[in-house]
Coordinates of C-alpha atoms and ligand atoms in Angstrom, one line a residue:
M14 CA -7.6 -5.1 30.2
P15 CA -3.8 -5.5 30.7
P16 CA -1.6 -4.3 27.8
A17 CA -0.9 -6.9 25.1
F18 CA 2.4 -6.9 23.3
I19 CA 2.1 -8.4 19.8
L20 CA 5.2 -9.3 17.7
G21 CA 4.3 -8.7 14.0
I22 CA 6.1 -10.3 11.1
E23 CA 5.8 -9.2 7.5
S24 CA 7.4 -10.8 4.4
S25 CA 4.9 -10.5 1.6
C26 CA 7.1 -8.7 -1.0
D27 CA 10.6 -7.1 -0.8
E28 CA 10.7 -6.0 2.8
T29 CA 11.5 -8.3 5.8
A30 CA 9.9 -6.6 8.8
A31 CA 9.3 -7.2 12.5
A32 CA 7.7 -5.0 15.1
V33 CA 6.4 -5.0 18.6
V34 CA 3.1 -3.0 19.1
R35 CA 1.3 -2.5 22.4
S36 CA -2.4 -3.1 22.4
G37 CA -2.8 -1.8 18.8
E38 CA -2.0 1.7 19.8
K39 CA 1.7 2.2 20.5
I40 CA 4.7 1.2 18.4
V41 CA 7.4 -0.2 20.7
S42 CA 9.8 -1.2 18.0
N43 CA 9.7 -1.3 14.2
V44 CA 12.5 -2.9 12.1
V45 CA 12.4 -3.0 8.3
A46 CA 15.1 -4.7 6.2
S47 CA 14.7 -3.6 2.6
Q48 CA 15.8 -5.7 -0.4
I49 CA 15.9 -2.8 -2.8
A50 CA 19.6 -3.2 -3.6
T51 CA 19.0 -6.9 -4.5
H52 CA 16.2 -6.2 -6.9
Q53 CA 17.4 -2.9 -8.4
P54 CA 19.5 -4.4 -11.2
Y55 CA 16.3 -6.2 -12.5
G56 CA 14.1 -3.1 -12.3
G57 CA 11.5 -5.0 -10.2
V58 CA 11.0 -7.7 -7.5
V59 CA 12.4 -11.1 -8.5
P60 CA 10.3 -13.6 -6.5
E61 CA 13.1 -16.3 -6.0
L62 CA 15.6 -13.6 -4.8
A63 CA 12.9 -12.2 -2.5
S64 CA 12.4 -15.5 -0.7
R65 CA 16.2 -16.0 -0.4
E66 CA 16.6 -12.6 1.1
H67 CA 13.7 -13.1 3.6
L68 CA 15.4 -16.4 4.7
R69 CA 18.6 -14.5 5.3
A70 CA 17.0 -11.6 7.2
I71 CA 14.1 -13.0 9.2
V72 CA 16.0 -14.2 12.3
P73 CA 18.2 -11.0 12.8
V74 CA 15.2 -8.7 12.0
V75 CA 12.9 -10.4 14.6
R76 CA 15.8 -10.4 17.1
Q77 CA 16.4 -6.7 16.5
A78 CA 12.7 -5.9 16.9
L79 CA 12.6 -7.6 20.3
A80 CA 15.9 -6.0 21.4
D81 CA 14.7 -2.5 20.4
A82 CA 11.5 -3.2 22.4
K83 CA 13.5 -4.5 25.3
K84 CA 11.3 -7.6 25.3
S85 CA 12.3 -11.2 25.6
Y86 CA 10.7 -13.9 23.3
D87 CA 8.8 -15.1 26.4
S88 CA 7.4 -11.7 27.4
I89 CA 5.3 -11.1 24.2
D90 CA 1.7 -12.1 24.4
A91 CA 1.1 -13.2 20.8
L92 CA 2.6 -13.3 17.3
A93 CA 1.1 -12.0 14.1
V94 CA 2.1 -12.7 10.6
T95 CA 1.0 -11.7 7.1
Q96 CA -0.9 -14.5 5.4
G97 CA -1.4 -12.8 2.0
P98 CA -1.8 -11.3 -0.5
G99 CA 1.8 -11.3 -1.8
L100 CA 4.4 -13.5 -3.3
A101 CA 3.8 -17.1 -2.1
G102 CA 7.4 -18.0 -1.6
A103 CA 8.1 -14.8 0.3
L104 CA 5.0 -15.2 2.5
L105 CA 5.9 -18.7 3.4
V106 CA 9.2 -17.6 4.9
G107 CA 7.4 -15.4 7.4
I108 CA 4.6 -17.9 8.0
S109 CA 7.0 -20.9 8.6
Y110 CA 9.1 -18.8 11.0
A111 CA 6.2 -17.4 12.9
K112 CA 4.6 -20.9 13.2
A113 CA 7.8 -22.4 14.5
L114 CA 8.3 -19.5 17.0
A115 CA 4.7 -19.6 18.2
F116 CA 4.9 -23.4 18.7
A117 CA 8.2 -23.2 20.5
L118 CA 7.0 -20.4 22.8
D119 CA 3.5 -21.8 23.2
K120 CA 2.0 -18.4 22.2
P121 CA -1.1 -17.7 20.1
L122 CA -0.5 -16.9 16.4
I123 CA -2.7 -14.5 14.4
A124 CA -2.9 -14.5 10.6
V125 CA -3.3 -11.0 9.1
N126 CA -4.3 -9.8 5.6
H127 CA -1.6 -7.4 4.3
L128 CA -4.2 -5.0 3.0
E129 CA -5.9 -4.8 6.4
G130 CA -2.5 -4.1 7.8
H131 CA -2.2 -1.0 5.5
I132 CA -5.6 0.2 6.8
H133 CA -4.6 -0.4 10.5
A134 CA -1.3 1.6 9.9
V135 CA -3.6 4.7 9.9
L136 CA -5.6 3.6 12.9
L137 CA -2.5 2.8 14.9
E138 CA -0.8 6.1 14.4
E139 CA -4.0 8.1 15.1
R140 CA -4.4 6.2 18.4
Q141 CA -0.8 6.8 19.1
K142 CA -1.5 10.6 18.7
G143 CA -4.4 10.2 21.1
N144 CA -7.1 10.4 18.5
H145 CA -9.6 7.7 19.4
E146 CA -12.6 9.3 17.7
L147 CA -13.5 7.8 14.3
R148 CA -16.6 8.8 12.3
F149 CA -18.1 6.1 10.1
P150 CA -18.6 5.3 7.3
V151 CA -14.9 5.0 6.6
L152 CA -13.5 4.7 3.1
A153 CA -9.9 3.5 2.6
L154 CA -7.9 3.8 -0.5
V155 CA -5.1 1.2 -0.4
V156 CA -2.6 2.2 -3.1
S157 CA 0.6 0.3 -3.4
G158 CA 2.9 -1.6 -5.7
G159 CA 0.4 -4.5 -5.9
H160 CA -3.0 -2.9 -5.2
T161 CA -5.2 0.0 -5.9
H162 CA -8.3 -0.9 -3.9
L163 CA -11.2 1.1 -2.3
Y164 CA -12.8 -0.4 0.8
L165 CA -15.7 0.6 3.0
A166 CA -14.5 -0.3 6.5
E167 CA -16.9 -1.1 9.3
Q168 CA -16.4 -1.9 13.0
Q169 CA -18.7 -4.0 15.1
G170 CA -17.5 -4.2 18.6
E171 CA -13.8 -4.9 18.3
S172 CA -13.9 -6.6 14.9
W173 CA -13.5 -5.0 11.5
S174 CA -15.1 -5.9 8.1
Y175 CA -14.5 -4.6 4.7
Q176 CA -16.4 -4.2 1.4
N177 CA -14.5 -3.7 -1.8
I178 CA -16.1 -1.0 -4.0
G179 CA -13.3 -0.5 -6.5
H180 CA -10.1 -2.1 -7.6
T181 CA -7.6 -1.9 -10.5
R182 CA -8.5 -3.8 -13.6
D183 CA -4.8 -4.1 -14.7
D184 CA -1.7 -2.4 -13.2
A185 CA -1.7 -1.1 -9.7
A186 CA -0.8 2.6 -9.3
G187 CA 2.6 1.8 -7.7
E188 CA 3.3 -0.7 -10.5
A189 CA 2.7 2.1 -13.0
F190 CA 5.2 4.4 -11.2
D191 CA 7.7 1.5 -11.2
K192 CA 7.2 0.6 -14.8
V193 CA 7.4 4.2 -16.0
A194 CA 10.6 4.7 -14.0
K195 CA 12.1 1.6 -15.4
L196 CA 11.2 2.7 -19.0
L197 CA 12.8 6.1 -18.4
G198 CA 16.0 4.5 -17.0
L199 CA 15.4 5.8 -13.4
G200 CA 15.9 2.5 -11.5
Y201 CA 13.7 0.8 -8.9
P202 CA 11.5 1.5 -7.1
G203 CA 10.0 4.2 -9.3
G204 CA 7.6 6.0 -6.9
P205 CA 10.1 7.8 -4.7
V206 CA 12.3 9.0 -7.6
I207 CA 9.3 10.2 -9.7
D208 CA 8.0 12.0 -6.6
R209 CA 11.3 13.9 -6.2
L210 CA 11.8 14.6 -9.9
S211 CA 8.2 15.8 -10.5
K212 CA 8.9 19.1 -8.7
H213 CA 11.4 20.0 -11.5
G214 CA 9.0 19.5 -14.4
N215 CA 5.9 21.1 -15.9
P216 CA 2.9 18.9 -15.0
S217 CA 0.8 20.4 -17.8
A218 CA 3.4 19.8 -20.6
V219 CA 2.1 16.4 -21.7
K220 CA -1.6 15.7 -21.9
F221 CA -2.7 12.1 -21.0
P222 CA -6.2 11.0 -21.9
P223 CA -8.3 10.0 -18.9
S224 CA -8.2 6.3 -18.1
Q225 CA -11.1 4.4 -19.7
I226 CA -12.8 1.3 -18.4
K227 CA -14.6 -0.3 -21.3
H228 CA -15.6 -3.7 -20.1
P229 CA -17.9 -4.6 -17.2
D230 CA -16.1 -6.3 -14.4
R231 CA -17.1 -9.9 -14.0
R232 CA -15.8 -10.1 -10.4
A233 CA -17.8 -7.1 -9.3
R234 CA -21.1 -8.4 -10.7
L235 CA -20.7 -11.5 -8.5
D236 CA -20.2 -9.4 -5.4
S237 CA -22.8 -7.6 -3.3
V238 CA -22.2 -4.5 -1.3
P239 CA -23.8 -4.7 2.1
G240 CA -23.3 -1.5 4.2
A241 CA -23.5 0.7 1.2
R242 CA -25.8 3.7 1.5
D243 CA -28.8 4.2 -0.6
R244 CA -29.7 7.5 -2.1
G245 CA -31.7 8.5 1.0
G246 CA -28.5 7.9 3.1
R247 CA -29.8 4.8 4.9
A248 CA -26.9 2.5 5.6
G249 CA -26.7 -1.2 6.0
T250 CA -29.1 -2.3 3.2
P251 CA -27.4 -5.0 1.1
V252 CA -27.6 -3.8 -2.5
S253 CA -26.1 -5.5 -5.5
A254 CA -23.0 -4.0 -6.9
T255 CA -24.7 -3.4 -10.2
S256 CA -27.1 -0.9 -8.6
K257 CA -24.2 1.1 -7.2
A258 CA -21.5 2.7 -9.3
R259 CA -18.2 0.9 -9.0
F260 CA -15.0 2.9 -8.8
D261 CA -12.4 0.8 -10.7
F262 CA -9.0 2.0 -11.8
S263 CA -6.9 1.2 -14.8
Y264 CA -3.2 2.2 -15.3
S265 CA -1.9 0.2 -18.1
G266 CA -3.1 2.8 -20.7
I267 CA -1.0 5.6 -19.2
K268 CA 2.1 3.4 -19.1
T269 CA 1.6 2.7 -22.9
A270 CA 1.0 6.5 -23.5
V271 CA 4.4 7.2 -21.8
L272 CA 6.0 4.6 -24.0
R273 CA 4.4 6.2 -27.1
Y274 CA 5.7 9.7 -26.1
V275 CA 9.2 8.3 -25.7
E276 CA 9.0 6.9 -29.2
T277 CA 7.5 9.9 -30.9
Q278 CA 9.9 12.3 -29.1
A279 CA 12.9 10.0 -29.8
L280 CA 13.9 9.9 -26.1
H281 CA 15.5 6.4 -26.3
E282 CA 19.1 7.6 -26.7
S283 CA 19.0 9.9 -23.7
I284 CA 17.3 7.2 -21.6
E285 CA 20.2 4.8 -22.4
V286 CA 22.8 7.4 -21.4
R287 CA 20.9 7.9 -18.1
R288 CA 20.5 4.2 -17.5
Q289 CA 24.2 3.7 -17.8
A290 CA 25.1 6.7 -15.6
L291 CA 22.8 5.5 -12.8
D292 CA 23.6 1.8 -13.2
G293 CA 25.0 0.3 -10.0
L294 CA 24.1 3.3 -7.8
A295 CA 21.9 1.9 -5.1
K296 CA 20.5 5.3 -4.0
P297 CA 21.7 8.0 -6.4
D298 CA 21.6 11.6 -5.2
L299 CA 18.9 13.8 -6.7
E300 CA 21.7 16.0 -8.2
I301 CA 23.1 13.1 -10.1
I302 CA 19.7 12.1 -11.4
L303 CA 18.8 15.7 -12.3
A304 CA 22.1 16.1 -14.2
N305 CA 21.1 13.1 -16.3
C306 CA 17.6 14.4 -17.1
D307 CA 16.7 16.9 -19.9
Q308 CA 13.7 19.2 -19.4
K309 CA 11.5 17.3 -21.8
T310 CA 11.9 14.1 -19.6
L311 CA 11.3 16.1 -16.4
D312 CA 8.1 17.5 -18.0
L313 CA 7.0 14.0 -19.0
I314 CA 7.6 12.7 -15.4
A315 CA 5.7 15.6 -13.8
S316 CA 2.8 15.2 -16.2
F317 CA 2.7 11.5 -15.6
Q318 CA 2.5 12.0 -11.8
R319 CA -0.1 14.7 -12.2
A320 CA -2.3 12.4 -14.3
M321 CA -1.9 9.5 -11.8
V322 CA -2.7 11.8 -8.8
D323 CA -5.7 13.4 -10.5
D324 CA -7.2 10.0 -11.4
L325 CA -6.7 8.5 -7.9
V326 CA -8.1 11.6 -6.1
S327 CA -11.1 12.2 -8.4
K328 CA -12.2 8.6 -8.3
T329 CA -11.8 8.3 -4.6
L330 CA -13.7 11.5 -3.9
A331 CA -16.5 10.4 -6.3
A332 CA -16.8 7.2 -4.3
A333 CA -16.8 9.1 -1.1
R334 CA -19.7 11.2 -2.3
E335 CA -21.6 8.2 -3.6
Y336 CA -21.3 6.3 -0.3
D337 CA -21.7 9.4 1.9
I338 CA -18.4 8.9 3.6
A339 CA -17.5 10.6 6.9
T340 CA -13.7 9.7 7.0
L341 CA -11.2 9.0 4.4
F342 CA -8.0 6.9 4.7
V343 CA -5.2 6.9 2.1
T344 CA -2.6 4.2 2.7
G345 CA 0.0 1.9 1.1
G346 CA 3.4 2.7 -0.5
V347 CA 2.0 5.3 -3.0
A348 CA 0.4 7.2 -0.1
A349 CA 4.0 8.4 0.6
N350 CA 3.7 10.6 -2.6
N351 CA 3.9 14.3 -1.8
E352 CA 1.7 15.5 -4.6
L353 CA -0.9 12.8 -3.8
R354 CA -1.0 13.9 -0.2
T355 CA -1.4 17.6 -0.9
T356 CA -4.0 17.1 -3.6
F357 CA -6.0 14.8 -1.3
E358 CA -5.8 17.3 1.5
Q359 CA -6.9 20.3 -0.7
E360 CA -9.7 18.5 -2.5
S361 CA -11.2 16.7 0.4
A362 CA -11.1 19.9 2.5
K363 CA -13.3 21.5 -0.2
E364 CA -15.9 18.8 0.6
G365 CA -15.4 19.0 4.4
L366 CA -14.1 15.4 4.4
P367 CA -11.3 14.6 6.9
V368 CA -8.4 12.6 5.3
F369 CA -5.8 10.6 7.2
F370 CA -2.5 9.1 6.0
P371 CA 0.1 7.0 7.8
S372 CA 3.5 8.7 8.4
R373 CA 5.8 7.9 5.5
P374 CA 7.7 5.0 7.2
L375 CA 4.3 3.4 7.9
S376 CA 2.9 4.0 4.4
T377 CA 5.3 1.4 2.8
D378 CA 5.5 -2.2 4.0
N379 CA 6.2 -2.7 7.7
A380 CA 5.3 -5.1 10.5
A381 CA 3.9 -2.6 13.0
M382 CA 0.7 -2.4 10.8
I383 CA 0.5 -6.2 10.9
A384 CA 0.8 -6.3 14.7
A385 CA -1.8 -3.5 15.0
A386 CA -4.3 -5.2 12.7
A387 CA -3.9 -8.4 14.8
Y388 CA -4.9 -6.7 18.1
P389 CA -8.8 -6.9 17.5
K390 CA -8.3 -10.6 16.5
F391 CA -6.3 -11.1 19.7
L392 CA -9.1 -9.7 21.8
A393 CA -11.6 -11.9 19.9
K394 CA -9.3 -14.9 20.3
Q395 CA -9.3 -15.4 16.5
F396 CA -6.1 -17.5 16.4
A397 CA -4.7 -19.2 13.3
P398 CA -4.8 -23.0 13.2
M399 CA -1.3 -24.5 12.9
E400 CA -2.0 -25.8 9.4
F401 CA -2.8 -22.4 7.8
S402 CA -0.7 -21.4 4.8
A403 CA 0.1 -18.6 2.5
E404 CA -2.7 -17.2 0.3
A405 CA -1.0 -15.3 -2.5
G406 CA -4.3 -13.9 -3.8
M407 CA -6.1 -13.4 -0.5
A408 CA -9.1 -11.0 -0.6
L409 CA -10.0 -8.6 2.2
K410 CA -13.5 -9.0 3.6
Ligands
LIG15 O1 3.0 -0.8 0.2 P1 4.3 -1.1 -0.5 O2 5.6 -0.8 0.3 O3 4.4 -2.5 -1.0 C1 3.3 -3.2 -1.6 O4 2.4 -3.7 -0.8 O5 3.2 -3.1 -2.8 O6 4.3 -0.2 -1.8 C2 5.4 -0.1 -2.7 C3 5.0 0.8 -3.9 C4 6.1 0.8 -5.0 O7 5.4 0.6 -6.2 C5 6.7 2.2 -4.9 O8 7.2 2.7 -6.1 C6 5.5 3.0 -4.4 O9 4.9 2.1 -3.4 N1 6.0 4.2 -3.7 C7 5.7 5.4 -4.1 C8 6.3 6.3 -3.3 N2 7.0 5.6 -2.3 C9 6.8 4.3 -2.6 N3 4.9 5.9 -5.2 C10 4.8 7.2 -5.4 N4 5.4 8.1 -4.6 C11 6.2 7.7 -3.6 N5 6.8 8.7 -2.8
LIG16 ZN1 2.0 -3.2 1.0

């Protein structure tokens, strides 16, 4: 099989990205243009601004990815683009551009699910390191600004399929990091700054009650879970989701608990001072942020992160036990979190379960993961029809 060079394009949220990946196993170039500075004053992603920024960035970003790869437009074998999930207007910029380019170059176009991209970020980097062995069943936690999902991932021949065995009922984990950071006057995005500040606080100072899921999930009851293992360890028997425990997440409660703590401890005034001190600084130094945080706030931040990490790790490992998992992937923007990584490593080692993460640049949104996820579809000639469009709420199957 000759090598195949796929140009990936990603524009689902606030990053315009393009990359060239060889045969799903080698990153030849990887360009990411971040819109953080645009959205920072609003404390979150503003959809209209995201579309406008994608329009501005898409041509130079793709050009740069090809130049870095020393490839001409003509010398790539296929294009891949994120179809969903994500912001409809943002997705459409990448899709329209990829369609036009594929048509003009007369190259095949592959539509990729963003969540599958996050899973393939792990596979791509493991192959790049020379690790081609993979033990099944594989469980993947995709944890980002928009998603907290647990998938069983299966491979038949070249093609992959996925079963969702858990998802968030309300806020995604990254969303909780972002909202808590905004509430505490720490800017956007929240995950990286909370990650860095947590080392300076006492994670046992504030006790958060464990997240509770009170209502049955209507969506889950309609699903079935083929490929799940029964108690005797036999795989592949379709069982209804009701006969297997689900592993859902919920993070709106902890956000409210942080707000309540801010109110009872009268932290509003110091938050306002911090907000003004950091206002307009695109990437403030840690020293400046620390100089504007009292110990009580640092303890709150460290306790919040500890509670988030404990919940993500304990639910994922419980799911791994239930489904007799052989390999664990943790991926998506929140997988860049230091405490999450070390806790997963420690806790899964106790169970003899190997855990894999993408490198930090490949944890957050990028197009290399889109080009990598497209490779099995390229081999199977699963090309997108020219009339396909963005699917903001696209599920992964
Ligand atoms: O995967 P991603 O780039 O975009 C989505 O698909 O959502 O994830 C972005 C999310 C944001 O919520 C951001 O705060 C979070 O990932 N994040 C982190 C860290 N780095 C990014 N959360 C916790 N710790 C980090 N170090
Ligand atoms: Zn993402």
